[in-house]
Amino acid sequence: MKLKNTLGLAIGTLIAATSFGALAQGQGAVEGELNYGKKYNDSVNNVEDGYTPGASIGYFLTDDVSLNFTYNNDDYTRSNNNTGNQKIEGDQFGLNAQYHFNNAGDALRPYVQGGVKHGSLTNVAADGHTGRDQSTFLTAGAGLKYYFLENVYARAGVEADYKLDNGRWDYIPSVGLGVNFGGGNKPAAAPVPAPEVCSDSDNDGVCDNVDKCPDTPANVTVDADGCPAVAEVVRVELDVKFDFDKSVVKPNSYGDIKNLADFMKQYPSTTTTVEGHTDSVGPDAYNQKLSERRANAVKQVLTNQYGVESSRVQSVGYGESRPVADNKTEAGRAVNRRVEAQVEAQAK
């Protein structure tokens, strides 16, 4: 009854934790888990294989590495000699480190682990003494976590425990259910409103949405009257969106890039810097490289496709460091997967 009450309280705690708002599988996150395993015993004489319910709590030191405190109960292990199925009780406390593969936020995260356990187990009466034996184990294991919700996962794995006292092994395949909460989300910058620009829906080279300055070119930043925002300065801005984890320029972005190229040809003294960005999914170092590839892809279209001199176009990647929308939502992440550029010139 005591064990059932304890498990019920723990399960209730896990369910309640799913309501937390700051959810992630990366650095700073906390994971709690309930688990149940089959224990194949070889380290203790005269004891049958048994079952070992348990729980763990872990903290992610990085996006991939967590440090975990574990507890397992061996109450379901019984002796296999002629003592009338004597009940054997035990407790094990452990500390291990897990290394997770794939990226924080992925549904599937394989892992490997290693650590140490200290166990306390009642003796088998037939062995000639009573009390509890104390033992220390080195542990190693591997498995897979499946995050079927953003912060709830199921786990399956196997662990091998090496008993330092006698050099023998126990093997424990297990399953678990856990929650992940409380860290890893990088602060999202407040969305930056896009400047009002001239629209030219009928492609006649004249702004449709203004009454003044009708000769303002398309895609130039304008003020409330539709005139260039800075006196005698005209500007073209570029915002190219990318699919998740891709650096290929989509066909629907070529027209916008061509507008920028045409503007630079109209003002041959201009230069520009093409800036690449990503959302927050994945490691920082990977996102930095991805943003650089995106920026370079847009530069190649400008120079190779539309003939802007390469010396007039620089490319730079900022990774995930400059979000303009909330990375906690899919819509926000889609906005952040972008390449931006702008060109200013003195109006003729």
mmCIF file of C-alpha atoms in Angstrom, residues 150 242-245 279 281 325-337:
data_model
loop_
_atom_site.group_PDB
_atom_site.id
_atom_site.type_symbol
_atom_site.label_atom_id
_atom_site.label_comp_id
_atom_site.label_asym_id
_atom_site.label_seq_id
_atom_site.Cartn_x
_atom_site.Cartn_y
_atom_site.Cartn_z
ATOM 1 C CA GLU A 150 6.785 18.584 -26.379
ATOM 2 C CA PHE A 242 13.832 29.195 -45.723
ATOM 3 C CA ASP A 243 12.397 25.782 -44.901
ATOM 4 C CA PHE A 244 13.476 24.083 -41.674
ATOM 5 C CA ASP A 245 17.139 23.003 -41.715
ATOM 6 C CA ASP A 279 15.392 29.583 -35.506
ATOM 7 C CA VAL A 281 16.059 24.488 -32.871
ATOM 8 C CA ALA A 325 9.653 36.419 -33.610
ATOM 9 C CA ASP A 326 8.855 33.964 -30.810
ATOM 10 C CA ASN A 327 10.838 30.730 -31.193
ATOM 11 C CA LYS A 328 8.344 28.894 -28.965
ATOM 12 C CA THR A 329 5.837 28.640 -31.829
ATOM 13 C CA GLU A 330 6.148 27.091 -35.294
ATOM 14 C CA ALA A 331 4.934 30.324 -36.889
ATOM 15 C CA GLY A 332 7.575 32.327 -35.031
ATOM 16 C CA ARG A 333 10.342 29.889 -35.950
ATOM 17 C CA ALA A 334 9.312 30.115 -39.631
ATOM 18 C CA VAL A 335 9.720 33.910 -39.506
ATOM 19 C CA ASN A 336 13.173 33.576 -37.939
ATOM 20 C CA ARG A 337 14.476 31.249 -40.696
#
